[in-house]
CSV table of C-alpha atoms in Angstrom, one decimal:
chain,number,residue,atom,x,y,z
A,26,UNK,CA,0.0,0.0,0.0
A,27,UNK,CA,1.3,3.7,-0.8
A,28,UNK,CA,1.2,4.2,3.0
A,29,UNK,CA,0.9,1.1,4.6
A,30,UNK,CA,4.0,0.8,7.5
A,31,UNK,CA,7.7,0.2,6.1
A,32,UNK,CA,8.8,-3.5,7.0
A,33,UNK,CA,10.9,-2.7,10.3
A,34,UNK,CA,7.4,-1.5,11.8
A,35,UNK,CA,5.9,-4.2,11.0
A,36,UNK,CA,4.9,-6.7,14.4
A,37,UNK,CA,7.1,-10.3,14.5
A,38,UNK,CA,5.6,-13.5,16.1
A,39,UNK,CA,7.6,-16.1,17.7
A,40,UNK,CA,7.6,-19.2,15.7
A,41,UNK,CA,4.4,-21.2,15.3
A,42,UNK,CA,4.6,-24.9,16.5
A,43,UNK,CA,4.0,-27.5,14.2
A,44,UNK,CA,1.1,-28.8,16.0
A,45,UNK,CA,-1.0,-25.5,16.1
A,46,UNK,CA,-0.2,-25.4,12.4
A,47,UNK,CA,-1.6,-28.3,11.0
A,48,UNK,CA,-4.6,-28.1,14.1
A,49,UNK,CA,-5.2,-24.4,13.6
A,50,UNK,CA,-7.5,-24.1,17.0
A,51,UNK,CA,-10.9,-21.9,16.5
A,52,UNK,CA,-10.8,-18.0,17.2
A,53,UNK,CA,-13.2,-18.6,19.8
A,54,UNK,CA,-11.2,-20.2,22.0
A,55,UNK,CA,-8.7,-19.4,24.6
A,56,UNK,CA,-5.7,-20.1,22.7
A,57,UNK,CA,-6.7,-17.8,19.6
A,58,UNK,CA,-7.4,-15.3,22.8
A,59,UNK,CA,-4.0,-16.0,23.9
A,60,UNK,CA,-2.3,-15.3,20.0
A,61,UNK,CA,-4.0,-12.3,20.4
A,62,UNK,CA,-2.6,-11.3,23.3
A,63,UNK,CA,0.9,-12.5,22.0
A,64,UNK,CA,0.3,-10.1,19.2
A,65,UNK,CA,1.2,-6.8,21.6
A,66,UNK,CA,3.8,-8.9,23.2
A,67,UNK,CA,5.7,-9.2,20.2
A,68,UNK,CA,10.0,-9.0,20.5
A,69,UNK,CA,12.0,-7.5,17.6
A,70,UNK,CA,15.0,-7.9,15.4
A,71,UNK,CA,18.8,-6.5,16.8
A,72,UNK,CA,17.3,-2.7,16.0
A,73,UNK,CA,13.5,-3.1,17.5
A,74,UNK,CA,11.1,-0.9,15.8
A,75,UNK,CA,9.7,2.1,17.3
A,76,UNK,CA,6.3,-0.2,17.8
A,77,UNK,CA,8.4,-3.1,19.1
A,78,UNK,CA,10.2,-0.8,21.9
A,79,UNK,CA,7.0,1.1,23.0
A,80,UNK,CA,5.5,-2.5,23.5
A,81,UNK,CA,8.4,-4.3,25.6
A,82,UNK,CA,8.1,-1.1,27.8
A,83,UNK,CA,4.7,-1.1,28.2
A,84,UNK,CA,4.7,-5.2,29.3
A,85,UNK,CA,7.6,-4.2,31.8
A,86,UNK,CA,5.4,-1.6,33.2
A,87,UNK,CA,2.6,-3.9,33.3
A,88,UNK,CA,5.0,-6.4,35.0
A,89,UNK,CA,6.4,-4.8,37.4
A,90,UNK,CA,7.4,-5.9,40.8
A,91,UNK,CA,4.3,-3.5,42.3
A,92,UNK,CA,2.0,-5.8,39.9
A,93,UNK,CA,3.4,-9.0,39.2
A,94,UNK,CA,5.2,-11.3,40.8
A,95,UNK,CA,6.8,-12.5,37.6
A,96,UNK,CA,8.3,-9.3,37.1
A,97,UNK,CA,12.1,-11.2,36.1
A,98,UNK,CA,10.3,-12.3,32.7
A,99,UNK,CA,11.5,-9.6,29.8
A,100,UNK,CA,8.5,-10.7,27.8
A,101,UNK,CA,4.6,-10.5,29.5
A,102,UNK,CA,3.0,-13.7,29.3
A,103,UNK,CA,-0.6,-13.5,28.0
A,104,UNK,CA,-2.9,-14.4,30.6
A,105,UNK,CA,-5.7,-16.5,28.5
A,106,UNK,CA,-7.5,-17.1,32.0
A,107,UNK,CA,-8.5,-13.2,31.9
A,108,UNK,CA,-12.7,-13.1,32.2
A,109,UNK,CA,-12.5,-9.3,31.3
A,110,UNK,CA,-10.8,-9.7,28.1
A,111,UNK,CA,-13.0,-8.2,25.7
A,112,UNK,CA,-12.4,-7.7,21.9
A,113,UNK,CA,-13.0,-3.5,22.4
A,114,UNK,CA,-10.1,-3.2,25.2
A,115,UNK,CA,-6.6,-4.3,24.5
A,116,UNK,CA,-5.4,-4.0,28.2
A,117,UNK,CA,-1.8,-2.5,29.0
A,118,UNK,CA,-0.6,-4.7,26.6
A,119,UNK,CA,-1.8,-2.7,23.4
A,120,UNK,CA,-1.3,1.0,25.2
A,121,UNK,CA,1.9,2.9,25.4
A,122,UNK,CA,3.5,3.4,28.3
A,123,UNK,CA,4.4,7.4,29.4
A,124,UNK,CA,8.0,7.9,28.0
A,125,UNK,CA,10.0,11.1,27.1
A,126,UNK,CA,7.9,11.2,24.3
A,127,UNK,CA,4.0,12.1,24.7
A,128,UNK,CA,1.4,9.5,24.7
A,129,UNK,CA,-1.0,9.1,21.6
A,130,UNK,CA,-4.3,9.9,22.8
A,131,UNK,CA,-5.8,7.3,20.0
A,132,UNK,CA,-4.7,4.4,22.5
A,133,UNK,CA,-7.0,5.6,24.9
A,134,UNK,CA,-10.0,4.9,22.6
A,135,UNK,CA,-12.0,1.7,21.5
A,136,UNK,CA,-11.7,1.6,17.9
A,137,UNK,CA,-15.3,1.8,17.0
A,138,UNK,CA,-15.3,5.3,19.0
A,139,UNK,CA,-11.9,6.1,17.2
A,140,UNK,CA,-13.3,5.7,14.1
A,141,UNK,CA,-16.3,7.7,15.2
A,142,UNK,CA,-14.9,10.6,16.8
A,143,UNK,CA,-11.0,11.0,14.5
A,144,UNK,CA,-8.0,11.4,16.0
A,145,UNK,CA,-7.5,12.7,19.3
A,146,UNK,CA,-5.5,16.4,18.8
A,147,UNK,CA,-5.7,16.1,15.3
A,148,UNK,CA,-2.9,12.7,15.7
A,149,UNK,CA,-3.2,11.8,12.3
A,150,UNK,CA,-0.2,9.3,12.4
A,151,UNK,CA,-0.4,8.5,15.3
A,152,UNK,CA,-3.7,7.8,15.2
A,153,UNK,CA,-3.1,5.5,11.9
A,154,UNK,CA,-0.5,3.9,13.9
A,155,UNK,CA,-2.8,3.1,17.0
A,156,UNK,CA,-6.1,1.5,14.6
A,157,UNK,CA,-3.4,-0.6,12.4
A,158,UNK,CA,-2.5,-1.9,16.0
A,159,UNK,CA,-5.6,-2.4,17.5
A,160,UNK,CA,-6.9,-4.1,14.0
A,161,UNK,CA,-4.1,-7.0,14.9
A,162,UNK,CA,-5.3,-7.5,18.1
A,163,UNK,CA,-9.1,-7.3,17.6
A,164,UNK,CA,-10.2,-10.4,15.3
A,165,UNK,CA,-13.2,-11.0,17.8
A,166,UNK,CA,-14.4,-7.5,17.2
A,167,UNK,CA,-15.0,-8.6,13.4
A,168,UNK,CA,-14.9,-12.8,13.9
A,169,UNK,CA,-16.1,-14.0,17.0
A,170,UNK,CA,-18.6,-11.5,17.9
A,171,UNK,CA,-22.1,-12.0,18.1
A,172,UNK,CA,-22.5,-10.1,14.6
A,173,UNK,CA,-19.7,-12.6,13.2
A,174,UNK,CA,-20.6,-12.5,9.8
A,175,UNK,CA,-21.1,-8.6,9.7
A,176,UNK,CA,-19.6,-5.5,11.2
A,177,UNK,CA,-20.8,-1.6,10.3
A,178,UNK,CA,-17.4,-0.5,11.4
A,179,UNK,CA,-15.2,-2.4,9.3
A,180,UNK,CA,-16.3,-0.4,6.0
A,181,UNK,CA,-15.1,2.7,7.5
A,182,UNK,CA,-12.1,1.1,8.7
A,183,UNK,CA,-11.2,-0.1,5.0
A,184,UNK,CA,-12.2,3.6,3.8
A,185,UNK,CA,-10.0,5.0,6.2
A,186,UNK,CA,-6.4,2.7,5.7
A,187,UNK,CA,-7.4,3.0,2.2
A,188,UNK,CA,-7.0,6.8,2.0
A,189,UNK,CA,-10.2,6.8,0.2
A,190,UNK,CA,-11.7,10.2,-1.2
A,191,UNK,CA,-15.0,11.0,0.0
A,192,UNK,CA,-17.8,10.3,-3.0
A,193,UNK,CA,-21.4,11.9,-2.9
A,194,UNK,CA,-23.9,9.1,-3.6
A,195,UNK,CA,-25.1,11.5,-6.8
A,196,UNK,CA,-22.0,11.1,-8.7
A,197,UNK,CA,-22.1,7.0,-8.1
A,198,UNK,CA,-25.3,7.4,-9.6
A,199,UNK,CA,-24.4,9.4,-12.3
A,200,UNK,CA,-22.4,6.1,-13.4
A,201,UNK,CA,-25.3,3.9,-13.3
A,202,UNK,CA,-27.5,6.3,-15.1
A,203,UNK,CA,-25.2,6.3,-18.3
A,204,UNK,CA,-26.3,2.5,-18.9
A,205,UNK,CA,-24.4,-0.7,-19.7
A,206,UNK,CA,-20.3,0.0,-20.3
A,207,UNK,CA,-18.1,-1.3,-23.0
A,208,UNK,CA,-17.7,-4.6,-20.5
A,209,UNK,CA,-21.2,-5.3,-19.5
A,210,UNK,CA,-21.1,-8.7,-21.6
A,211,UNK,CA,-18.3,-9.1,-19.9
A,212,UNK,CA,-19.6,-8.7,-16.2
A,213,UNK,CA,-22.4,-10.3,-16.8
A,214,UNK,CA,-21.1,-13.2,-17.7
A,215,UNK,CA,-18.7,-13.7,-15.1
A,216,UNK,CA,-21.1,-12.1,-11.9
A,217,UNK,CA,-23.5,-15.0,-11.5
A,218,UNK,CA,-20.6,-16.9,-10.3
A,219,UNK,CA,-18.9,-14.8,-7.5
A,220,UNK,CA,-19.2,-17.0,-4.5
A,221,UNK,CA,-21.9,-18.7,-5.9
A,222,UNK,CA,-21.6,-21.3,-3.2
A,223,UNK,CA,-21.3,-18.6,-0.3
A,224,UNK,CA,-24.5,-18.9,1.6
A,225,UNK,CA,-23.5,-15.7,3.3
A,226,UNK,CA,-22.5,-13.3,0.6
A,227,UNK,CA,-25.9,-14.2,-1.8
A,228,UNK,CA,-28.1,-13.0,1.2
A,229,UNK,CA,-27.2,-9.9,1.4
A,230,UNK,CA,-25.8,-9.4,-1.8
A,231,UNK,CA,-27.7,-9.0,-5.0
A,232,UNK,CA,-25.8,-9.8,-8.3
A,233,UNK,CA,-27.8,-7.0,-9.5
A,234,UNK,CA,-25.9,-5.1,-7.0
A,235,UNK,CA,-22.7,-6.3,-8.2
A,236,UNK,CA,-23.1,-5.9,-11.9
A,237,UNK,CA,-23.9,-2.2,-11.1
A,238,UNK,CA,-21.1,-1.7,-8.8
A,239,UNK,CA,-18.4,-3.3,-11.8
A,240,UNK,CA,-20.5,-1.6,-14.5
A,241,UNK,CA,-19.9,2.1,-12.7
A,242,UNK,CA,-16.0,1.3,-12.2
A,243,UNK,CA,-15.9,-0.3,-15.4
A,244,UNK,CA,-17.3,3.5,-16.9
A,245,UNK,CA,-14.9,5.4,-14.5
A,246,UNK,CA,-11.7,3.1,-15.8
A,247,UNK,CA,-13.0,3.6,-19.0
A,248,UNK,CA,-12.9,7.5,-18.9
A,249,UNK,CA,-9.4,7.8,-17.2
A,250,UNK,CA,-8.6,5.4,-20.6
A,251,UNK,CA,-10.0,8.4,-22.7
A,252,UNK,CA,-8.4,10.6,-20.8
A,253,UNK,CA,-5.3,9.5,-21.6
A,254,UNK,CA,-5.9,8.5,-25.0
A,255,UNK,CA,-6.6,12.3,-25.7
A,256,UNK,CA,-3.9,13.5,-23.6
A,257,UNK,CA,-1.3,11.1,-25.8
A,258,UNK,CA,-3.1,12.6,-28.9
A,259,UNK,CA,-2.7,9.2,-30.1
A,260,UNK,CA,-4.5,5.5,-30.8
A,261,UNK,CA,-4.0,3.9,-26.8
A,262,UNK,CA,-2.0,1.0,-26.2
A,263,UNK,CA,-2.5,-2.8,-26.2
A,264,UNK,CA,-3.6,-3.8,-22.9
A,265,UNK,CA,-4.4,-7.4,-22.8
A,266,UNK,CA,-4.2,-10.7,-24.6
A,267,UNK,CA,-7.5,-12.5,-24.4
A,268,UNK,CA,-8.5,-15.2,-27.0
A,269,UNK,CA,-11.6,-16.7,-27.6
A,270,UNK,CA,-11.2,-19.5,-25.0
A,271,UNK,CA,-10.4,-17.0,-22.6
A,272,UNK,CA,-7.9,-15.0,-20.5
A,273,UNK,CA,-4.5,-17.2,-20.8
A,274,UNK,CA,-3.6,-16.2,-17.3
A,275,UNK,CA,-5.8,-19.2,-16.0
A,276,UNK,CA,-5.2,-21.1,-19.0
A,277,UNK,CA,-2.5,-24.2,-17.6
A,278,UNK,CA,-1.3,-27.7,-19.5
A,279,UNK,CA,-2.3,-28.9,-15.7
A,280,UNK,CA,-6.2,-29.6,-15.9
A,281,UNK,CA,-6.1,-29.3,-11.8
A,282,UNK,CA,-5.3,-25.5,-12.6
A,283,UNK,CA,-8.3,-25.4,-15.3
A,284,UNK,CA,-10.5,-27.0,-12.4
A,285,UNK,CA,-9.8,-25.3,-9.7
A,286,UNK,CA,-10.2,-21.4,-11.3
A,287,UNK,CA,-13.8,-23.0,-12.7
A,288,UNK,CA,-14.6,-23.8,-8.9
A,289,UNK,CA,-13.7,-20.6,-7.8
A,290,UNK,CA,-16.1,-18.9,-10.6
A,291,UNK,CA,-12.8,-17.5,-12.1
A,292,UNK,CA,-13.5,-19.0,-15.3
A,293,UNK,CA,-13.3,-17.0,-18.6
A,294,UNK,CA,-15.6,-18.7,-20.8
A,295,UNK,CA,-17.7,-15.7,-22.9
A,296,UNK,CA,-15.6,-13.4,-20.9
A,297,UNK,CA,-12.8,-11.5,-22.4
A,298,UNK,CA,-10.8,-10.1,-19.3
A,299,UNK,CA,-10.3,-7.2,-21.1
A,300,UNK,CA,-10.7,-7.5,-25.0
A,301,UNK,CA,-11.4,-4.3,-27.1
A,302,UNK,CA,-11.5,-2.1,-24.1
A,303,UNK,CA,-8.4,-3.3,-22.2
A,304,UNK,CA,-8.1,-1.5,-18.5
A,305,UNK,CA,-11.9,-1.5,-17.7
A,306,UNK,CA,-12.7,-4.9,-16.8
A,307,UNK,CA,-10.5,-7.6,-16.7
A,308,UNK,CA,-11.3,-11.6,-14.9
A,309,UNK,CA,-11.3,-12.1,-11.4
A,310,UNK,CA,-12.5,-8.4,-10.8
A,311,UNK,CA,-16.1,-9.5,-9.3
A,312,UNK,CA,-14.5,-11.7,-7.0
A,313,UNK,CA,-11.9,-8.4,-5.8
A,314,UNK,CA,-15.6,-6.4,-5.5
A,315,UNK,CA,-17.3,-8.9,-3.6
A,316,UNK,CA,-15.6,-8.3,0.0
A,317,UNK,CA,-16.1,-4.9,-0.6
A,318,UNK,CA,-20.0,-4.8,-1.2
A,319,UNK,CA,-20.4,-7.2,1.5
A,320,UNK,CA,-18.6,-5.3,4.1
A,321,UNK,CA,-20.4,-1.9,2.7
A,322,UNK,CA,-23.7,-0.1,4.1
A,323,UNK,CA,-24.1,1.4,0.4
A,324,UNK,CA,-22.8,0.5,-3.3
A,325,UNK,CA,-21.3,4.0,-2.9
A,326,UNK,CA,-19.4,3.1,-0.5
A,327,UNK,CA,-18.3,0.1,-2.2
A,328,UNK,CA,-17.7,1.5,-5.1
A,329,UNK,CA,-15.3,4.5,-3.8
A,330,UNK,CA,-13.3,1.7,-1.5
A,331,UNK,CA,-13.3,-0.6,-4.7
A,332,UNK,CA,-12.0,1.5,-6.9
A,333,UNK,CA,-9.1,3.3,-4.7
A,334,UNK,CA,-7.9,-0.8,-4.1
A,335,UNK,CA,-7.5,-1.1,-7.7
A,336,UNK,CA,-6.2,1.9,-8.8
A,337,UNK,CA,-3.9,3.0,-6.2
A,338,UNK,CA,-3.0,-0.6,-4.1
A,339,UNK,CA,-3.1,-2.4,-7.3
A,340,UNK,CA,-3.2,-1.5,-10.4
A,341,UNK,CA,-0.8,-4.2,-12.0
A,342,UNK,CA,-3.7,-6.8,-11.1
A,343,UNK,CA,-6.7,-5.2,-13.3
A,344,UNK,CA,-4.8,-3.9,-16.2
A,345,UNK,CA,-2.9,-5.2,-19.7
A,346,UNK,CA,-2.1,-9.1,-19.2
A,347,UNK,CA,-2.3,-8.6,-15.7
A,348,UNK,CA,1.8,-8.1,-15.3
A,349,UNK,CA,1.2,-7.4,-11.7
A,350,UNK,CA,-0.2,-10.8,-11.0
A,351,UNK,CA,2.6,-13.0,-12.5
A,352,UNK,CA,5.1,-10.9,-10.7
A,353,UNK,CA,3.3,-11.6,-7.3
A,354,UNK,CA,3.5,-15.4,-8.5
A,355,UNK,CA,7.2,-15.3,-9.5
A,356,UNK,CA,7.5,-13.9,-5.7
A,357,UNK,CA,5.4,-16.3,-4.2
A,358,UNK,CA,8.0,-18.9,-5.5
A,359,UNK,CA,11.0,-16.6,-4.3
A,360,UNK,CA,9.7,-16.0,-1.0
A,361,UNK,CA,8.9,-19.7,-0.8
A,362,UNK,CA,12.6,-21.0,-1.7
A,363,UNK,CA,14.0,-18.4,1.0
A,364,UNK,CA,11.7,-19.3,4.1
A,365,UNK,CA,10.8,-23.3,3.4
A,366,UNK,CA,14.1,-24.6,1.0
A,367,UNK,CA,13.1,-28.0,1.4
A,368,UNK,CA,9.4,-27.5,0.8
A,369,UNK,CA,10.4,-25.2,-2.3
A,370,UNK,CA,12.6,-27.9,-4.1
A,371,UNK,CA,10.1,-30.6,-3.9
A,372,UNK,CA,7.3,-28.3,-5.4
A,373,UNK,CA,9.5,-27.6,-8.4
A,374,UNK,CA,10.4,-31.0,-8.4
A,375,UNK,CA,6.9,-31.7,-9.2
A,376,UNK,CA,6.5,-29.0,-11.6
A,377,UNK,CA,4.4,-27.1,-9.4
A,378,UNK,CA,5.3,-23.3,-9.7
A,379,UNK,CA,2.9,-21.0,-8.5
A,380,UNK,CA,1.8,-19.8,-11.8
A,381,UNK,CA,-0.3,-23.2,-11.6
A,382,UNK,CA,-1.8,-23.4,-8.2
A,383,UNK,CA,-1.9,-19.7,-6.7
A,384,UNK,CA,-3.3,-17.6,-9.7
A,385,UNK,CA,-6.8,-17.1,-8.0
A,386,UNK,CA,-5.2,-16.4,-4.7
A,387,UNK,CA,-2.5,-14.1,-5.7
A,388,UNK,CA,-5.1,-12.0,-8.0
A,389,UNK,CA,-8.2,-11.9,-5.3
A,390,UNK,CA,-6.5,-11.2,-2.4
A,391,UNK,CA,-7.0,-15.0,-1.3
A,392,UNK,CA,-11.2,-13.8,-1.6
A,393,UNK,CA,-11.4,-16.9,-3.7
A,394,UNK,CA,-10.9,-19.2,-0.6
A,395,UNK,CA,-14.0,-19.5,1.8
A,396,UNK,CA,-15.1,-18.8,4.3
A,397,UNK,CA,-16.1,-15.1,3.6
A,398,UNK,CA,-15.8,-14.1,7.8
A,399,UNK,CA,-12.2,-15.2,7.5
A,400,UNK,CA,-11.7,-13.6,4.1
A,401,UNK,CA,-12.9,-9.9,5.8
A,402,UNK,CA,-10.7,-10.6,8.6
A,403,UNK,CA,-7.4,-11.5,6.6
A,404,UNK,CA,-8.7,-8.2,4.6
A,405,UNK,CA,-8.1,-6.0,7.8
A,406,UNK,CA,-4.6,-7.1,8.5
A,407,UNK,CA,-3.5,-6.8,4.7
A,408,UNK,CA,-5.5,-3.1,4.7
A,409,UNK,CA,-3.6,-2.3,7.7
A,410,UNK,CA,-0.1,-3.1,7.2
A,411,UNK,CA,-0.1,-3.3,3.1
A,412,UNK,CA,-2.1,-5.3,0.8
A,413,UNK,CA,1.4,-6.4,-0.6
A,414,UNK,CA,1.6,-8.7,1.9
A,415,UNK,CA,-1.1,-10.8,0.3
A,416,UNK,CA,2.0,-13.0,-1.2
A,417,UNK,CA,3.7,-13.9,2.4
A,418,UNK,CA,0.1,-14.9,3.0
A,419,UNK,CA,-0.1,-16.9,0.4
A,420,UNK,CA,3.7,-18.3,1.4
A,421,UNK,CA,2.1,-18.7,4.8
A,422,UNK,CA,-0.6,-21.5,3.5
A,423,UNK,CA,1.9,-23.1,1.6
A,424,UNK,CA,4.1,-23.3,4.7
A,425,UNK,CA,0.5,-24.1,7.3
A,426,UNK,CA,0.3,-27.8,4.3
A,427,UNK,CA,4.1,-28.4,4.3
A,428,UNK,CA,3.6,-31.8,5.9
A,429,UNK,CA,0.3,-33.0,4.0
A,430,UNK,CA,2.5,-32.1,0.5
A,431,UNK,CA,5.7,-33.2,1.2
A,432,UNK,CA,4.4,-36.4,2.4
A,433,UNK,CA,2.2,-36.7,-0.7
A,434,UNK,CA,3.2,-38.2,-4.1
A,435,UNK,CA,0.7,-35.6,-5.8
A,436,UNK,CA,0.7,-32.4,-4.5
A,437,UNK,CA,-1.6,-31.4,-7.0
A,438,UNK,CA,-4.4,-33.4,-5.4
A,439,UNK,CA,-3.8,-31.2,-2.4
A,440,UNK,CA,-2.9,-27.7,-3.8
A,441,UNK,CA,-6.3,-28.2,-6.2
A,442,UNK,CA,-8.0,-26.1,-3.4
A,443,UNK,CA,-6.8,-24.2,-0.3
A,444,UNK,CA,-8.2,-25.5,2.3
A,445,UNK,CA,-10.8,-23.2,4.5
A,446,UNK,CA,-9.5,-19.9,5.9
A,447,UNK,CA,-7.8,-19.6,8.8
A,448,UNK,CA,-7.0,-16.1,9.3
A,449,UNK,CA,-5.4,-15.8,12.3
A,450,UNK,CA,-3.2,-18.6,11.2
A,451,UNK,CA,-2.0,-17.2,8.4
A,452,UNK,CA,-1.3,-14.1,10.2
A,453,UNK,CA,0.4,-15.8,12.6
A,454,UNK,CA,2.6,-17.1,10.1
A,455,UNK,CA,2.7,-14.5,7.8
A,456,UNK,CA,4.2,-12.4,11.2
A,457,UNK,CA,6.9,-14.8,12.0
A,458,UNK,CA,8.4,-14.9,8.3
A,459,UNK,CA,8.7,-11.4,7.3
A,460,UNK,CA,11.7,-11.3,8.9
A,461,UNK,CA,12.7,-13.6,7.1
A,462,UNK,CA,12.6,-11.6,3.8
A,463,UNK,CA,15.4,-9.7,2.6
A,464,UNK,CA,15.0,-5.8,2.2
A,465,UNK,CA,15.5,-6.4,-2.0
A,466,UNK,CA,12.9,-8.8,-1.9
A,467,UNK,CA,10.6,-7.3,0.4
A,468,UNK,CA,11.3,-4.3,-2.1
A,469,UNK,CA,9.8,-6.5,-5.1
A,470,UNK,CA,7.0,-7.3,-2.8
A,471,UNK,CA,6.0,-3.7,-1.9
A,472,UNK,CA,5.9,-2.2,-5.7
A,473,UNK,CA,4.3,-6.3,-7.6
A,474,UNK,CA,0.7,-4.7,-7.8
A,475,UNK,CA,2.0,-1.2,-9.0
């Protein structure tokens, strides 16, 4: 994201154990309260981040002889016993302890009343910096509480980390009123499957609702299109390389491939991913929108948070032969070689790049994977800290399976499908292998989508 945190500030995780991987416990129970916990707790490299220092003083505070008698510990254990852990208070562990430098006021405040009321003393950054935190630590505000399936504050919370302009509902209807786009075939034939098999997302939305949402962005790509056509005073560029059997970025020699985009209702059959109007609709885009009209109030709001994602977080996914896209697949296997060697080898081995198995993930921010609750909540960690980090995520699943595929003869018959969500797994891992990455890789990671 164009100002998501730089790597250093970015929260490390012990090491998972093995068992916790391949048994990834509910979020509802007291060791998922306990991760979260762990997540304020967290210890950093040889030069801790500014976050990382302001934590380990706050848990020595919170430690201290006065109130604990395990005071000699340098790192807080969680205490998953707590009855008055709730998802809106983070405790000591998520505040900041008073330094030489002046407390941010934002840690004071829930997030829903942070959202509500802005930034205490007009703390812009630090206010950014407080939500981003309390997002990491406050899955059961959006998973496990009793509106599990739907929170009003996340929207705004996307809007926000976003940096999305505000849009009067007038001008998203403006688009609507001007009719079907260029890409209307296009959308429609590709809407009636997004999540067709998610009981949660057809009941509250309508396809009708989605077909207008991609039909308004589809007209406002298609102006900025114009717009620069005119401004280059010349016939616009080539911008994607569709054929009549479809997109070739899902087409594979591996029929698992072919399979699995058709389950995930990323095929391309009578859809074009671009064709005569390249850069206003391309394949996969319905299941991008989806999250974002089923976390929405309005198709306004939707549509504003829709487009900034693609235009501004990721443009490299939506446009010409999707260019952004393989280069998030080309990192996926990079990143995989450097943190799992052995796992990496025997994919390759197998011919399994992950230009054949992770095409739908890498391209819909993993949105192609069910179930939808997780999806949203792996959507507030990548919001807050940098959609980019979709491909550790992706590294992370890999990494969760090691021991099913490495102990399979096929790997294929495993890697055909993801297996369910589990977000606060994948964050988990995701947390502990950053690290990991190299500054000229994590580079390559940051700019992919651009």
């Amino acid at each position: 994201m164009s100002n998501s945190p730089t790597k250093e500030s970015i929260p490390k995780l012990s090491p998972p154990t093995m068992t916790a991987i391949e048994n990834p416990p509910s979020p509802r129970t007291h060791r998922a309260l306990r991760r979260l916990q762990s997540a304020h707790s967290l210890g950093g490299s040889s030069q801790p981040s500014l976050i990382t220092q302001q934590h380990k003083q706050a848990l020595q505070r919170t430690h201290s002889p006065a109130n604990s008698s395990s005071a000699h510990h340098s790192r807080g254990r969680s205490n998953s016993d707590a009855t008055n852990m709730t998802p809106i208070n983070l405790g000591a562990a998520g505040k900041r302890p008073i330094s030489n430098k002046r407390p941010i006021a934002a840690d004071a405040l829930s997030l829903d009343r942070l959202i509500r009321d802005g930034p205490p003393d007009d703390d812009l950054v630090g206010a950014l910096e407080s939500t981003r935190l309390k997002i990491l630590g406050q899955a059961l505000l959006f998973v496990a509480s009793a509106n599990a399936y739907w929170s009003s504050l996340r929207i705004y919370v996307w809007l926000i980390l976003l940096n999305a302009p505000v849009l009067e509902t007038e001008s998203y209807l403006a688009l609507i009123h001007r009719g079907a786009s260029p890409a209307y075939s296009k959308i429609r034939n590709d809407t009636f499957r997004t999540l067709a098999t998610d009981p949660l997302f057809r009941r509250r939305v309508s396809e009708a609702s989605l077909i207008r949402l991609l039909n308004a962005v589809a007209w406002k790509l298609y102006d900025a299109k114009e717009e620069r056509a005119g401004n280059l005073a010349k016939a616009g560029q080539v911008t994607h390389t569709a054929n009549p059997q479809g997109s070739p970025e899902l087409q594979s020699s591996v029929p698992v491939m072919r399979s699995r985009a058709r389950a995930l209702t990323l095929t391309t059959e009578g859809s074009d991913a671009g064709g005569s109007e390249p850069g206003t609709y391309v394949q996969g885009m319905n299941v991008l929108a989806a999250p974002f009209l089923y976390a929405a109030r309005s198709e306004a709001e939707a549509f504003v948070a829709f487009h900034r994602f693609i235009t501004t977080e990721c443009p490299g996914y939506v446009r010409g032969a999707m260019d952004g896209v393989h280069k998030g697949l080309a990192l996926v296997d990079k990143v995989l070689a450097i943190v799992d060697p052995k796992l990496s080898l025997y994919l390759i081995g197998k011919g399994m790049s992950a230009e054949i198995y992770a095409f739908p993930s890498a391209l819909t921010l993993c949105a192609c994977t069910p179930p939808l609750p997780q999806v949203l909540r792996l959507w507030d960690f990548l919001f807050a800290y940098g959609a980019h980090l979709n491909i550790l995520c992706i590294v992370a699943q890999l990494v969760i399976l090691r021991n099913s595929i490495l102990s399979s003869p096929s790997p294929t018959k495993i890697l055909r499908s993801f297996p369910p969500l589990q977000a606060e797994t994948i964050i988990e891992v995701t947390l502990t292998i950053v690290k990991k990455i190299p500054d000229d890789v994590f580079s390559e990671i940051v700019s992919h989508a651009k």
